[in-house]
mmCIF file of C-alpha atoms and ligand atoms in Angstrom:
data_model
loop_
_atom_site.group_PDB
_atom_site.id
_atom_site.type_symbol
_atom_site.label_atom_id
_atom_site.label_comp_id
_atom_site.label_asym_id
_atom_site.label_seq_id
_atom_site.Cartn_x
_atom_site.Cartn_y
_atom_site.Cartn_z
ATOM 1 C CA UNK H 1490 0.000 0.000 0.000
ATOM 2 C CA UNK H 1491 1.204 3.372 -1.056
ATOM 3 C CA UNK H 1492 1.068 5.930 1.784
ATOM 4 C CA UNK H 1493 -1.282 8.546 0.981
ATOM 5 C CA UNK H 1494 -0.385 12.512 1.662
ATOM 6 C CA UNK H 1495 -3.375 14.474 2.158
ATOM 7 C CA UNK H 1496 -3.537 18.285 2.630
ATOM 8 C CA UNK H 1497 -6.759 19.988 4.180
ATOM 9 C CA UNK H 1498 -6.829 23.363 3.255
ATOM 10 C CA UNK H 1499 -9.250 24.477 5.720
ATOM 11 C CA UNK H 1500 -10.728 27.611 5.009
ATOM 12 C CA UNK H 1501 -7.701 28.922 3.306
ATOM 13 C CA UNK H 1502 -7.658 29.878 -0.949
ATOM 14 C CA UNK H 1503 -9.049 32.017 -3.388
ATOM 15 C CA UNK H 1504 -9.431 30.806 -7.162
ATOM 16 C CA UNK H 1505 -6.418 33.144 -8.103
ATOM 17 C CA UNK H 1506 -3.778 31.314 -4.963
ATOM 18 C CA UNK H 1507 -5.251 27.770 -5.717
ATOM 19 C CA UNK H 1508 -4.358 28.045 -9.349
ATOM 20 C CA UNK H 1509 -1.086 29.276 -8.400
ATOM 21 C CA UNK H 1510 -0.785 26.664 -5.960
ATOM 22 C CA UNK H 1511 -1.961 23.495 -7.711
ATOM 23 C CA UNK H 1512 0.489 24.047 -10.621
ATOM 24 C CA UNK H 1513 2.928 24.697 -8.806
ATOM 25 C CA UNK H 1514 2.612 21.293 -7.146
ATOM 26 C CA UNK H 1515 1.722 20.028 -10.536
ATOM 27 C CA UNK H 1516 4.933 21.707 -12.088
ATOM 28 C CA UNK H 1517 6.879 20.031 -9.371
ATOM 29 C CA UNK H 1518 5.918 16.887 -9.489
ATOM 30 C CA UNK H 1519 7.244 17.338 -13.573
ATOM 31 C CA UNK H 1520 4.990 14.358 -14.693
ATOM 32 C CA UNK H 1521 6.427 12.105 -12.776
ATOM 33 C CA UNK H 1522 4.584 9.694 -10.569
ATOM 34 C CA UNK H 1523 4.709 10.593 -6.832
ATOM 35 C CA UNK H 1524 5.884 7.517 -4.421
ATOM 36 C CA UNK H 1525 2.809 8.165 -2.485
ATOM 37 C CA UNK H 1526 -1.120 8.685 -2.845
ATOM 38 C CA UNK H 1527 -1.642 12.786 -3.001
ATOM 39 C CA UNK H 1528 -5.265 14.125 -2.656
ATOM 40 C CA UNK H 1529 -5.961 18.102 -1.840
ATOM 41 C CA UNK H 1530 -9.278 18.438 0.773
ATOM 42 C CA UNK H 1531 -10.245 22.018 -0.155
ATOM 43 C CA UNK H 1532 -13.389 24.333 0.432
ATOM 44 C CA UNK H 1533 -16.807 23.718 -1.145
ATOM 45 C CA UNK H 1534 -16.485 26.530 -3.536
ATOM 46 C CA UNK H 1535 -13.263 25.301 -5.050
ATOM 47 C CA UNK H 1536 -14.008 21.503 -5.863
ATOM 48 C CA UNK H 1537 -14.832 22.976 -9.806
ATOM 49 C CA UNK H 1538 -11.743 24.358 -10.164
ATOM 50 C CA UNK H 1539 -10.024 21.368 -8.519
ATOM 51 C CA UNK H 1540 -11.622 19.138 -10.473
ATOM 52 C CA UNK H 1541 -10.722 21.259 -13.980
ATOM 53 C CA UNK H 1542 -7.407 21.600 -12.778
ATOM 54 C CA UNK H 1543 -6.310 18.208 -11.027
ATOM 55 C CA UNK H 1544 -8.106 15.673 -13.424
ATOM 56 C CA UNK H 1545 -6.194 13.484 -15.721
ATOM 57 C CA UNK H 1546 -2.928 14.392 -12.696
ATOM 58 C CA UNK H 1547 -1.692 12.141 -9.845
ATOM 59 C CA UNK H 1548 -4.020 14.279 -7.125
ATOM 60 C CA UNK H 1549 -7.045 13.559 -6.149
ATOM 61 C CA UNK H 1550 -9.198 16.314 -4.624
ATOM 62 C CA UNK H 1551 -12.135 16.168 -1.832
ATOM 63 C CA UNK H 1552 -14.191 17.646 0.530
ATOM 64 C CA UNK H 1553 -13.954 18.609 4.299
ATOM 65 C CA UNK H 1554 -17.017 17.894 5.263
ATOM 66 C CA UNK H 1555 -20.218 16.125 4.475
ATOM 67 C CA UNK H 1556 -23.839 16.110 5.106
ATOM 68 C CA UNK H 1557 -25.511 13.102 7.136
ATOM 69 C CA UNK H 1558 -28.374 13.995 4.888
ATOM 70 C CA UNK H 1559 -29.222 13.117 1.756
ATOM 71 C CA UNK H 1560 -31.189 16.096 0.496
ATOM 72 C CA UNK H 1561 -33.793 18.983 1.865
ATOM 73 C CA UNK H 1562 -33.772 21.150 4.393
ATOM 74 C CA UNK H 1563 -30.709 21.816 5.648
ATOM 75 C CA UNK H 1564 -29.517 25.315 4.488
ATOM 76 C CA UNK H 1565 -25.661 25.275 4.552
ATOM 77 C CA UNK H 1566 -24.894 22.044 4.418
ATOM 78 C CA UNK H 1567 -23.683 20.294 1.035
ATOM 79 C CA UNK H 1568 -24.573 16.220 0.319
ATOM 80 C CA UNK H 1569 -22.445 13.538 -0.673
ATOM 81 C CA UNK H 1570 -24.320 13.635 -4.388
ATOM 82 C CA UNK H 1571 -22.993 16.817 -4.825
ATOM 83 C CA UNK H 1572 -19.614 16.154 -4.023
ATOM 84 C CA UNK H 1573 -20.151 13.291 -6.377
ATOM 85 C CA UNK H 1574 -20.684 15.954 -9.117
ATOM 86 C CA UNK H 1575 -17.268 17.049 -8.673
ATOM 87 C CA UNK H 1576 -15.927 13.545 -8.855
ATOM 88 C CA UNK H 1577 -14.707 14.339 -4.921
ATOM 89 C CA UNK H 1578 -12.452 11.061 -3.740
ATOM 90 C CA UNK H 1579 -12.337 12.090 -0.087
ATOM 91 C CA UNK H 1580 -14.243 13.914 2.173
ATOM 92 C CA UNK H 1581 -12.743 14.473 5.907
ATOM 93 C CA UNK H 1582 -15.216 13.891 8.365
ATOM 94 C CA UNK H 1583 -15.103 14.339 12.258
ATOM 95 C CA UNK H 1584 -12.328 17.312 12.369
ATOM 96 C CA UNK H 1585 -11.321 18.519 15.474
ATOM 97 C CA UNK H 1586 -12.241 21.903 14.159
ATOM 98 C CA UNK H 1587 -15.837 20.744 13.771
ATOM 99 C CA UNK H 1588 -16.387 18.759 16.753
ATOM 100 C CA UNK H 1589 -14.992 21.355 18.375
ATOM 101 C CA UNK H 1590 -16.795 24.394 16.800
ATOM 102 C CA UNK H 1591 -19.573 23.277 15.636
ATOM 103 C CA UNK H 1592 -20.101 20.674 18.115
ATOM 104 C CA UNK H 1593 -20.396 17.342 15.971
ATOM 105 C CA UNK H 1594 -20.976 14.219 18.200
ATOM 106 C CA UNK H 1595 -19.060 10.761 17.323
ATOM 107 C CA UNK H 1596 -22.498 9.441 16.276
ATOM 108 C CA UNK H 1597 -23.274 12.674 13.822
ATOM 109 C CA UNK H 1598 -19.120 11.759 12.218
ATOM 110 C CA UNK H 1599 -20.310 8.099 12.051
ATOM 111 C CA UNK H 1600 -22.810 9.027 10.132
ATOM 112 C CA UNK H 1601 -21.494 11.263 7.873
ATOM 113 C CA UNK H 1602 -18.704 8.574 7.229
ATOM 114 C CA UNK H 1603 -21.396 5.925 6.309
ATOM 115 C CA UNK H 1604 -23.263 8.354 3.768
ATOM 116 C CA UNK H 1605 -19.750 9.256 1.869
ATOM 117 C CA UNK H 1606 -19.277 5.249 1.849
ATOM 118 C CA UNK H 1607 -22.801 4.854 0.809
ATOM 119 C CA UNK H 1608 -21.706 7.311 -1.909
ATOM 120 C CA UNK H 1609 -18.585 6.020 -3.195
ATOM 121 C CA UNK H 1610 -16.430 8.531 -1.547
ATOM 122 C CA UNK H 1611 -13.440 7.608 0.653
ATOM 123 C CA UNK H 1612 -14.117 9.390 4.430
ATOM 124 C CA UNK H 1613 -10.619 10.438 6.117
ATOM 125 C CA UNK H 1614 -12.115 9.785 9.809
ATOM 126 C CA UNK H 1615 -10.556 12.029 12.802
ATOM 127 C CA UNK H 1616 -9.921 11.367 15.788
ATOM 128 C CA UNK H 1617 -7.313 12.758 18.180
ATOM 129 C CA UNK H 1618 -7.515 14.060 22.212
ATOM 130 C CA UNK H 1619 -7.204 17.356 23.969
ATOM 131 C CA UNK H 1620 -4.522 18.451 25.577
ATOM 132 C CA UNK H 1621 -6.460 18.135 28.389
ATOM 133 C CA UNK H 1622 -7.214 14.436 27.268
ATOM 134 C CA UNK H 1623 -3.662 13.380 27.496
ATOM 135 C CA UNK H 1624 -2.627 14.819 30.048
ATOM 136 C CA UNK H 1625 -5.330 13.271 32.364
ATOM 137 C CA UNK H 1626 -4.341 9.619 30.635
ATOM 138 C CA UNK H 1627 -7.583 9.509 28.432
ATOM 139 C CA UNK H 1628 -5.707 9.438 25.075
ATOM 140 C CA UNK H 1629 -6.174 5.697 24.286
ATOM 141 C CA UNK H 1630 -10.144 5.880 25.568
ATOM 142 C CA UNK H 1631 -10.936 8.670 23.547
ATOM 143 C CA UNK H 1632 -9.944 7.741 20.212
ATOM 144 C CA UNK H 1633 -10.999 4.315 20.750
ATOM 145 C CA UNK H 1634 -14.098 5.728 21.246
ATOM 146 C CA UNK H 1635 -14.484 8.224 18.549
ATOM 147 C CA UNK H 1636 -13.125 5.297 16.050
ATOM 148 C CA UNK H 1637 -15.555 2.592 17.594
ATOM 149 C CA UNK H 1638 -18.815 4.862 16.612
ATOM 150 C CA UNK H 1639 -17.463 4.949 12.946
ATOM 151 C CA UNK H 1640 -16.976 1.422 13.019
ATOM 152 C CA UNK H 1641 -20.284 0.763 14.205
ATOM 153 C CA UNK H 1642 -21.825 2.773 11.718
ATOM 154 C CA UNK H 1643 -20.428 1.625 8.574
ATOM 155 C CA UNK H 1644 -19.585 -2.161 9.538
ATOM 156 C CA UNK H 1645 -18.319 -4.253 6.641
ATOM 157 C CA UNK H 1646 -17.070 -1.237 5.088
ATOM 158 C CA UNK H 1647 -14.379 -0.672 7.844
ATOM 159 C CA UNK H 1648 -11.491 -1.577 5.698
ATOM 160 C CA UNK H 1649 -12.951 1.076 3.068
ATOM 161 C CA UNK H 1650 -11.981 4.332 5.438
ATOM 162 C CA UNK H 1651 -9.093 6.226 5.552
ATOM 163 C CA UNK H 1652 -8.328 7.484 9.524
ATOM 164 C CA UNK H 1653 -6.374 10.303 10.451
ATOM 165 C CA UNK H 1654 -5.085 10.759 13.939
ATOM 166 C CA UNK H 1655 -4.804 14.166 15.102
ATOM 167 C CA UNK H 1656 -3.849 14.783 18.804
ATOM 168 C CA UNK H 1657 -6.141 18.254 19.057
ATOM 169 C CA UNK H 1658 -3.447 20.193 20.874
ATOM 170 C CA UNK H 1659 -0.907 19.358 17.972
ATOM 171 C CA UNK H 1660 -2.928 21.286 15.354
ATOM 172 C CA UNK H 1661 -1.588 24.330 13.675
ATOM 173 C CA UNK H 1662 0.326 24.994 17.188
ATOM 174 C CA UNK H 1663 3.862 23.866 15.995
ATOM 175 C CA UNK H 1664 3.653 21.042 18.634
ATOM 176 C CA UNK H 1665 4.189 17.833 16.911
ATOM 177 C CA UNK H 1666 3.189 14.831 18.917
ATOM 178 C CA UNK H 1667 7.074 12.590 18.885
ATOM 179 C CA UNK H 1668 7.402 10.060 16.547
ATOM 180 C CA UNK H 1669 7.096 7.416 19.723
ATOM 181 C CA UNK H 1670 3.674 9.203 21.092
ATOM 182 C CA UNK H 1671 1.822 8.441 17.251
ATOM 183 C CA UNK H 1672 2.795 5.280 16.405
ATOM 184 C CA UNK H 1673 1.903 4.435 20.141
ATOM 185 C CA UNK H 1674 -1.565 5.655 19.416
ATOM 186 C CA UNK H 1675 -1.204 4.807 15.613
ATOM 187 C CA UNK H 1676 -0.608 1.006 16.555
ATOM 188 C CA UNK H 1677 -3.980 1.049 18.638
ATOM 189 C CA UNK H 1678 -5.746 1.696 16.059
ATOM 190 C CA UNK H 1679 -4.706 -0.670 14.094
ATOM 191 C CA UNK H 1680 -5.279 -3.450 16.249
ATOM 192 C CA UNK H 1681 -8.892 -1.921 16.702
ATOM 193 C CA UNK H 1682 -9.466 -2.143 12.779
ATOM 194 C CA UNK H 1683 -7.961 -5.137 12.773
ATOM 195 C CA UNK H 1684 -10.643 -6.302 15.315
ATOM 196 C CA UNK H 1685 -12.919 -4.850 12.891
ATOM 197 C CA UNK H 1686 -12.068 -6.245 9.702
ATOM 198 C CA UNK H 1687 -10.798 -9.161 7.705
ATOM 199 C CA UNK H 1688 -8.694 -6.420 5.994
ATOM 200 C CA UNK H 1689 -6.334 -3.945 8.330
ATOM 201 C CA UNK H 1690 -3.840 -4.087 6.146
ATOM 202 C CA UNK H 1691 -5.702 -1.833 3.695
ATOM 203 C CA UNK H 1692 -6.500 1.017 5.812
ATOM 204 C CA UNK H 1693 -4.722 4.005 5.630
ATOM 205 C CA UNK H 1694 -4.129 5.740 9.462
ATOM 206 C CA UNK H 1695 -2.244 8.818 8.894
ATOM 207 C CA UNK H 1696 -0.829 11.109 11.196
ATOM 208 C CA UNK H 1697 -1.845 14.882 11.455
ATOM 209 C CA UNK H 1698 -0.732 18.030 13.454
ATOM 210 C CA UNK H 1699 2.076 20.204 12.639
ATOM 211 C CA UNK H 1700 3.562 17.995 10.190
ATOM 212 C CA UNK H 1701 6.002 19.694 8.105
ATOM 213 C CA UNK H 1702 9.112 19.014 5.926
ATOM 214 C CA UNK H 1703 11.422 19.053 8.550
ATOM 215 C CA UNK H 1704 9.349 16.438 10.364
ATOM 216 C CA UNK H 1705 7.866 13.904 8.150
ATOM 217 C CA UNK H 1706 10.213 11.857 7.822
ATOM 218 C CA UNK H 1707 10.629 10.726 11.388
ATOM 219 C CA UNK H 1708 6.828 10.524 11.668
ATOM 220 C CA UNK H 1709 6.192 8.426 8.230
ATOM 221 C CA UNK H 1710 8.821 6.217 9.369
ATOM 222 C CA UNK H 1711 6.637 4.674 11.782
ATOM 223 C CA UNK H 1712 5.383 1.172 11.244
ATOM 224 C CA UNK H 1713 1.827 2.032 11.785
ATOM 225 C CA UNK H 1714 1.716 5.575 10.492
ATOM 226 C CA UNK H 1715 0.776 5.491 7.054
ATOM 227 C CA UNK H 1716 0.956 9.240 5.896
ATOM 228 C CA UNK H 1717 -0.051 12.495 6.731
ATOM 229 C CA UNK H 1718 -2.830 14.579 6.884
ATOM 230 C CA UNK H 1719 -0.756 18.222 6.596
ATOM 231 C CA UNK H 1720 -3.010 21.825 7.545
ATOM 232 C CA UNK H 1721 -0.127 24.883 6.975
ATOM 233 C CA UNK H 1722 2.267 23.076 5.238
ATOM 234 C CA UNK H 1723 -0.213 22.024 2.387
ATOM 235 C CA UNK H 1724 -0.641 25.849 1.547
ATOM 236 C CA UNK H 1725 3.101 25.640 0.121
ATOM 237 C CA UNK H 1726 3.558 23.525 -2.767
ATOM 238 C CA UNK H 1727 7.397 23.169 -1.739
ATOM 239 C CA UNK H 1728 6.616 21.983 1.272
ATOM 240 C CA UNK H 1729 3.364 19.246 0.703
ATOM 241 C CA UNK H 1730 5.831 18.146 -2.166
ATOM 242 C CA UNK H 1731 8.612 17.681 0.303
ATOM 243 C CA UNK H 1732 6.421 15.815 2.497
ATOM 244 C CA UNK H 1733 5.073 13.401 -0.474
ATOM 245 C CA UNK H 1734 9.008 12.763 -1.378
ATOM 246 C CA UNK H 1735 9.510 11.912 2.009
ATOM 247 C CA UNK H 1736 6.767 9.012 2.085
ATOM 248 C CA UNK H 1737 7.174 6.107 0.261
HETATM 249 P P1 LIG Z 1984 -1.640 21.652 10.735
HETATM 250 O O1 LIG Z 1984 -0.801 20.794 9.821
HETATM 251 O O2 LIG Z 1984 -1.768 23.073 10.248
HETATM 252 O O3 LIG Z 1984 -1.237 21.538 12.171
HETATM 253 O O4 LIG Z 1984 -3.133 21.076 10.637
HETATM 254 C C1 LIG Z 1984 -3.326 19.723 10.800
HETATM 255 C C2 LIG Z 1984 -4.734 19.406 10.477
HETATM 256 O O5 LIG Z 1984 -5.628 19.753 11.213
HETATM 257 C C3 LIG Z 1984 -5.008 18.706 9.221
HETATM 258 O O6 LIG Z 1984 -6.327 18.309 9.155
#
């Protein structure tokens, strides 16, 4: 299995910097095919121009976040069958960002995982713990649990999901969590997908939080960690580029 490097964009971009930034990834990788899986999860608005831009190349492009619903009444939300329009691959689900600020339960992520399935589309599932979390020794319970309610939900199709763990006090604050801290969590989670499936070995856990070019390396070189999911450092097509060269 390739590892796969995915970058969340977050709400970062305008259709002037994305073009600049796509070909400039594009440009870099000069046609050649990357030792690793590349997909770019970018706002709502820009899936068109990721699409125009990105098919036919070696990156995929998706969403960062989904709709439990189908269809109807839900004014801001955007459904899997759209996504599908834009021939989305991925589509995060359970961000740290929105269970924290828009207060998303496990069970509302579970659900929103088993729709994209439902759908065809890949869901990158995260899970990671406060600081708080940690420090109080509730690390292992807490993404057990937010994993278990994904599991739950979309059953035989465990081996299907990508999962990304992101301790939530690592995000965007410089602090990387040690190589030995993720592959400790990493490697429970892959014995609970292995408990879950006839087929661990095709799930993808990556790492996220902070990673950058200086740090990948040590990170990816982790038996259970099998990429990244990279915030800032996907912004700068030097940098996400470094980080795909470094996985593989
Ligand atoms: P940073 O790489 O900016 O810390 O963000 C990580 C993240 O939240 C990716 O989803």
């Amino acid at each position: 299995m390739k590892p796969l490097i995915a970058g969340n964009w977050k709400m970062n971009g305008s259709l002037a910097s994305n073009e600049a930034l796509v070909k400039a990834m594009l440009d870099g990788l000069g046609g050649q095919a990357p030792g690793a899986d590349m997909a770019l999860c970018v706002p709502a608005p820009f899936l068109a121009q990721l699409q125009s831009l990105l098919t036919g190349s070696p990156i995929a492009w998706g969403a960062q976040d989904v709709s439990s619903h189908e269809q109807g009444a839900y004014t801001g939300e955007v459904s899997a069958t759209m996504l599908n329009d834009f021939a989305c691959r991925y589509a995060i689900v359970g961000h740290s960002e929105r269970r924290q600020y828009h207060g998303e339960s496990d069970l509302l992520v579970a659900d929103k995982a088993k729709v994209a399935l439902a759908h065809g589309i890949t869901p990158i599932v995260c899970v990671g713990e406060t600081l708080a979390e940690r420090e109080a020794g509730h690390t292992e319970t807490v993404v057990k649990r937010q994993l278990a309610a994904v599991i739950h939900a979309v059953a035989h199709c465990t081996s299907e999901i990508v999962v990304a763990y992101e301790p939530v006090w690592a995000i965007g604050t410089g602090k990387t969590a040690s190589p030995e801290q993720a592959q400790q969590v990493h490697a429970v989670l892959r014995a609970q997908i292995a408990a879950a499936t006839q087929h661990p070995e095709r799930v993808h856990i990556l790492y996220g939080g902070s990673m950058n070019a200086a740090n990948a390396a040590s990170l990816l070189a982790q038996p259970d960690i099998d990429g990244g999911l990279i915030g800032g450092a996907s912004l700068k097509a030097a940098d996400f580029l470094q980080i795909v060269a470094l996985a593989h």
